[in-house]
């Protein structure tokens, strides 16, 4: 309690909190785009429930990982080397998560452009996504993004209360934005393809990070913002043509 009071009176702590909240919200965008695209494939009456469960799991995972900060920090220690490059548990998790995102985005893009939406090489048995399967896939990506989020938080501050507040605020923002974002994506088919492209780029970035090639997040989000701006202009253009 004394530590919390001291932090509350420290301007530096407030600055660190504001910076960390902004960083956590930005990192949560990737997680939220994936959840929105995946839950939009469920029946309408299950979509909101799945989104809330997915974001709730993200909060639980992040808070649980904060309780094991000492272990999380050790995840960055190399466990083996290949051609002189050391790989840590964090690297392996990022590579696995990146491969999963690339596979998922590629599958969804394939289904979007395939004139025959029937069973194919990606989905030979069950074309309809089930609720449990959706939650399972969300949980996998929640874990990847949560580990990356907490490791980022640990690198920015040593104070657990600041991390907890930042994580809670970021997840609340995700929860508030989830329904509007999902509805916007669902109502605009071209935005779906753009979001899938984002997931593909994020997946490749995670794989690159896992192999030790650091990609500045500013470049990634600048590209996403520019693409979103161009798509927004396209949407305005289409509406203007309809009015004419």
Short mmCIF file of C-alpha atoms in Angstrom, two decimals:
data_model
loop_
_atom_site.label_atom_id
_atom_site.label_comp_id
_atom_site.label_asym_id
_atom_site.label_seq_id
_atom_site.Cartn_x
_atom_site.Cartn_y
_atom_site.Cartn_z
CA UNK A 1 0.00 0.00 0.00
CA UNK A 2 2.84 2.37 0.89
CA UNK A 3 4.49 1.64 -2.44
CA UNK A 4 1.27 2.50 -4.31
CA UNK A 5 0.96 5.82 -2.40
CA UNK A 6 4.57 6.68 -3.19
CA UNK A 7 4.00 5.91 -6.87
CA UNK A 8 0.82 8.03 -6.89
CA UNK A 9 2.83 11.01 -5.67
CA UNK A 10 5.65 10.49 -8.18
CA UNK A 11 5.28 12.45 -11.49
CA UNK A 12 7.74 10.06 -13.13
CA UNK A 13 5.45 7.14 -12.31
CA UNK A 14 2.48 8.92 -13.93
CA UNK A 15 4.54 9.59 -17.05
CA UNK A 16 5.58 5.93 -17.18
CA UNK A 17 1.94 4.89 -16.71
CA UNK A 18 0.71 7.11 -19.56
CA UNK A 19 3.45 5.86 -21.88
CA UNK A 20 2.82 2.23 -20.97
CA UNK A 21 -0.96 2.56 -21.43
CA UNK A 22 -0.41 4.02 -24.91
CA UNK A 23 2.00 1.20 -25.75
CA UNK A 24 -0.35 -1.50 -24.44
CA UNK A 25 -3.30 -0.07 -26.39
CA UNK A 26 -1.24 -0.05 -29.59
CA UNK A 27 -0.07 -3.62 -29.00
CA UNK A 28 -3.69 -4.62 -28.32
CA UNK A 29 -4.76 -3.50 -31.81
CA UNK A 30 -3.19 -6.62 -33.35
CA UNK A 31 -5.02 -8.85 -30.88
CA UNK A 32 -8.32 -7.02 -31.45
CA UNK A 33 -8.17 -7.21 -35.27
CA UNK A 34 -7.67 -10.98 -35.08
CA UNK A 35 -10.53 -11.42 -32.58
CA UNK A 36 -12.86 -9.28 -34.71
CA UNK A 37 -12.17 -11.18 -37.94
CA UNK A 38 -12.45 -14.59 -36.28
CA UNK A 39 -15.65 -13.93 -34.33
CA UNK A 40 -17.37 -12.46 -37.41
CA UNK A 41 -17.33 -15.99 -38.85
CA UNK A 42 -19.54 -17.25 -36.01
CA UNK A 43 -23.37 -17.13 -35.99
CA UNK A 44 -24.61 -13.61 -35.15
CA UNK A 45 -25.91 -14.55 -31.69
CA UNK A 46 -22.48 -15.92 -30.65
CA UNK A 47 -20.24 -13.14 -31.95
CA UNK A 48 -20.44 -10.66 -29.07
CA UNK A 49 -20.11 -13.43 -26.47
CA UNK A 50 -17.03 -14.81 -28.22
CA UNK A 51 -15.43 -11.35 -28.42
CA UNK A 52 -15.98 -10.72 -24.72
CA UNK A 53 -14.64 -14.14 -23.77
CA UNK A 54 -11.60 -13.63 -26.01
CA UNK A 55 -10.80 -10.22 -24.54
CA UNK A 56 -11.50 -11.52 -21.02
CA UNK A 57 -8.99 -14.31 -21.62
CA UNK A 58 -6.47 -11.72 -22.81
CA UNK A 59 -6.88 -9.84 -19.52
CA UNK A 60 -6.59 -13.01 -17.41
CA UNK A 61 -3.48 -14.14 -19.29
CA UNK A 62 -1.80 -10.75 -18.97
CA UNK A 63 -2.51 -10.47 -15.22
CA UNK A 64 -1.40 -14.09 -14.67
CA UNK A 65 1.83 -13.41 -16.54
CA UNK A 66 2.42 -10.29 -14.45
CA UNK A 67 2.33 -12.56 -11.42
CA UNK A 68 5.26 -14.49 -12.85
CA UNK A 69 7.40 -11.57 -14.04
CA UNK A 70 10.59 -13.25 -12.87
CA UNK A 71 9.83 -16.25 -15.09
CA UNK A 72 8.73 -14.06 -18.02
CA UNK A 73 12.03 -12.15 -17.93
CA UNK A 74 13.90 -15.46 -18.12
CA UNK A 75 12.03 -16.31 -21.35
CA UNK A 76 14.41 -13.95 -23.16
CA UNK A 77 17.49 -16.03 -22.19
CA UNK A 78 18.83 -18.18 -25.09
CA UNK A 79 18.19 -21.91 -24.68
CA UNK A 80 19.97 -23.13 -27.84
CA UNK A 81 21.88 -21.81 -30.84
CA UNK A 82 21.50 -22.37 -34.58
CA UNK A 83 24.26 -21.05 -36.88
CA UNK A 84 25.50 -18.81 -34.09
CA UNK A 85 22.11 -17.28 -33.31
CA UNK A 86 20.60 -17.98 -29.90
CA UNK A 87 16.89 -18.75 -29.61
CA UNK A 88 14.93 -18.12 -26.42
CA UNK A 89 11.49 -19.35 -25.38
CA UNK A 90 10.12 -15.92 -26.32
CA UNK A 91 11.60 -16.29 -29.83
CA UNK A 92 10.04 -19.72 -30.27
CA UNK A 93 6.65 -18.46 -29.04
CA UNK A 94 6.78 -15.48 -31.42
CA UNK A 95 7.75 -17.71 -34.36
CA UNK A 96 4.95 -20.18 -33.58
CA UNK A 97 2.43 -17.35 -33.18
CA UNK A 98 3.62 -15.69 -36.37
CA UNK A 99 3.30 -18.92 -38.35
CA UNK A 100 -0.20 -19.42 -36.96
CA UNK A 101 -1.20 -15.87 -37.98
CA UNK A 102 0.27 -16.30 -41.48
CA UNK A 103 -1.57 -19.63 -41.88
CA UNK A 104 -4.84 -18.19 -40.60
CA UNK A 105 -4.66 -15.03 -42.74
CA UNK A 106 -3.67 -17.03 -45.83
CA UNK A 107 -6.57 -19.45 -45.28
CA UNK A 108 -9.07 -16.61 -44.90
CA UNK A 109 -7.73 -14.79 -47.98
CA UNK A 110 -7.93 -18.03 -49.96
CA UNK A 111 -11.56 -18.54 -48.91
CA UNK A 112 -12.39 -14.93 -49.80
CA UNK A 113 -11.06 -15.14 -53.36
CA UNK A 114 -11.93 -18.78 -54.11
CA UNK A 115 -15.03 -18.94 -56.34
CA UNK A 116 -15.84 -22.35 -54.86
CA UNK A 117 -16.27 -21.86 -51.07
CA UNK A 118 -16.51 -25.60 -50.41
CA UNK A 119 -14.00 -27.85 -48.63
CA UNK A 120 -10.41 -27.40 -49.72
CA UNK A 121 -6.82 -28.05 -48.73
CA UNK A 122 -7.13 -25.71 -45.73
CA UNK A 123 -10.35 -27.12 -44.34
CA UNK A 124 -11.22 -30.61 -45.48
CA UNK A 125 -13.64 -31.68 -42.77
CA UNK A 126 -15.46 -28.80 -41.11
CA UNK A 127 -16.20 -25.69 -43.19
CA UNK A 128 -18.20 -23.99 -40.39
CA UNK A 129 -16.17 -22.50 -37.55
CA UNK A 130 -17.45 -23.68 -34.18
CA UNK A 131 -17.64 -21.57 -31.01
CA UNK A 132 -15.12 -23.73 -29.14
CA UNK A 133 -12.71 -23.71 -32.09
CA UNK A 134 -12.91 -19.91 -32.28
CA UNK A 135 -12.21 -19.52 -28.56
CA UNK A 136 -9.30 -21.98 -28.84
CA UNK A 137 -7.71 -20.01 -31.68
CA UNK A 138 -8.24 -16.72 -29.83
CA UNK A 139 -6.60 -18.23 -26.74
CA UNK A 140 -3.51 -19.24 -28.75
CA UNK A 141 -3.03 -15.72 -30.11
CA UNK A 142 -3.93 -14.15 -26.75
CA UNK A 143 -1.02 -16.06 -25.24
CA UNK A 144 1.43 -14.88 -27.92
CA UNK A 145 0.34 -11.24 -27.74
CA UNK A 146 0.18 -11.34 -23.93
CA UNK A 147 3.78 -12.54 -23.58
CA UNK A 148 4.97 -9.88 -26.03
CA UNK A 149 2.91 -7.26 -24.17
CA UNK A 150 4.24 -8.16 -20.72
CA UNK A 151 7.85 -8.35 -21.87
CA UNK A 152 7.41 -4.86 -23.38
CA UNK A 153 5.93 -3.63 -20.08
CA UNK A 154 8.81 -5.11 -18.07
CA UNK A 155 11.26 -3.29 -20.35
CA UNK A 156 9.56 0.06 -19.67
CA UNK A 157 9.06 0.01 -15.88
CA UNK A 158 9.99 -2.00 -12.79
CA UNK A 159 6.76 -1.26 -10.90
CA UNK A 160 4.14 -4.04 -10.96
CA UNK A 161 1.20 -1.72 -9.97
CA UNK A 162 1.90 0.47 -13.01
CA UNK A 163 1.95 -2.60 -15.26
CA UNK A 164 -1.34 -3.88 -13.79
CA UNK A 165 -3.13 -0.55 -14.27
CA UNK A 166 -1.80 -0.18 -17.84
CA UNK A 167 -2.88 -3.71 -18.78
CA UNK A 168 -6.37 -3.27 -17.29
CA UNK A 169 -6.89 0.09 -19.05
CA UNK A 170 -5.67 -1.33 -22.39
CA UNK A 171 -8.00 -4.35 -22.14
CA UNK A 172 -10.95 -2.11 -21.21
CA UNK A 173 -10.24 -0.04 -24.34
CA UNK A 174 -10.17 -3.28 -26.36
CA UNK A 175 -13.50 -4.31 -24.85
CA UNK A 176 -15.12 -0.95 -25.68
CA UNK A 177 -13.74 -0.94 -29.24
CA UNK A 178 -14.39 -4.62 -30.04
CA UNK A 179 -18.07 -4.42 -31.10
CA UNK A 180 -17.78 -1.24 -33.24
CA UNK A 181 -14.63 -2.57 -34.94
CA UNK A 182 -16.19 -5.97 -35.64
CA UNK A 183 -19.37 -4.38 -37.03
CA UNK A 184 -17.34 -2.00 -39.20
CA UNK A 185 -15.28 -4.88 -40.60
CA UNK A 186 -18.40 -6.95 -41.25
CA UNK A 187 -20.22 -4.13 -43.08
CA UNK A 188 -17.26 -3.33 -45.33
CA UNK A 189 -16.00 -6.40 -47.24
CA UNK A 190 -12.94 -4.59 -48.62
CA UNK A 191 -11.90 -3.74 -45.05
CA UNK A 192 -11.92 -7.48 -44.28
CA UNK A 193 -9.26 -8.06 -46.95
CA UNK A 194 -7.26 -5.10 -45.62
CA UNK A 195 -7.45 -6.49 -42.06
CA UNK A 196 -6.33 -9.91 -43.31
CA UNK A 197 -3.39 -8.20 -44.97
CA UNK A 198 -2.58 -6.59 -41.61
CA UNK A 199 -2.65 -10.01 -39.93
CA UNK A 200 -0.33 -11.38 -42.61
CA UNK A 201 2.10 -8.48 -42.03
CA UNK A 202 1.89 -8.87 -38.24
CA UNK A 203 2.54 -12.61 -38.56
CA UNK A 204 5.65 -12.03 -40.69
CA UNK A 205 6.81 -9.39 -38.20
CA UNK A 206 6.47 -11.85 -35.30
CA UNK A 207 8.47 -14.46 -37.24
CA UNK A 208 11.18 -11.90 -38.03
CA UNK A 209 11.32 -10.85 -34.35
CA UNK A 210 11.64 -14.51 -33.38
CA UNK A 211 14.66 -14.88 -35.68
CA UNK A 212 16.31 -11.80 -34.19
CA UNK A 213 15.46 -9.28 -36.92
CA UNK A 214 13.96 -6.35 -35.01
CA UNK A 215 11.28 -4.51 -36.97
CA UNK A 216 10.42 -1.09 -35.45
CA UNK A 217 6.72 -1.08 -34.54
CA UNK A 218 6.44 2.48 -35.84
CA UNK A 219 6.99 1.26 -39.41
CA UNK A 220 4.31 -1.40 -39.03
CA UNK A 221 1.66 0.91 -37.59
CA UNK A 222 2.53 3.70 -40.03
CA UNK A 223 1.94 1.28 -42.92
CA UNK A 224 -1.34 0.15 -41.34
CA UNK A 225 -2.47 3.76 -40.81
CA UNK A 226 -1.60 4.72 -44.40
CA UNK A 227 -3.42 1.68 -45.78
CA UNK A 228 -6.42 2.49 -43.61
CA UNK A 229 -6.39 6.08 -44.88
CA UNK A 230 -6.35 4.93 -48.51
CA UNK A 231 -9.20 2.48 -47.83
CA UNK A 232 -11.15 5.28 -46.12
CA UNK A 233 -10.75 7.46 -49.24
CA UNK A 234 -11.92 4.53 -51.39
CA UNK A 235 -15.02 4.14 -49.20
CA UNK A 236 -15.81 7.86 -49.50
CA UNK A 237 -15.33 7.64 -53.26
CA UNK A 238 -17.73 4.68 -53.56
CA UNK A 239 -20.37 6.49 -51.49
CA UNK A 240 -20.04 9.61 -53.63
CA UNK A 241 -20.54 7.54 -56.79
CA UNK A 242 -23.67 5.94 -55.31
CA UNK A 243 -25.12 9.36 -54.47
CA UNK A 244 -24.44 10.58 -58.01
#
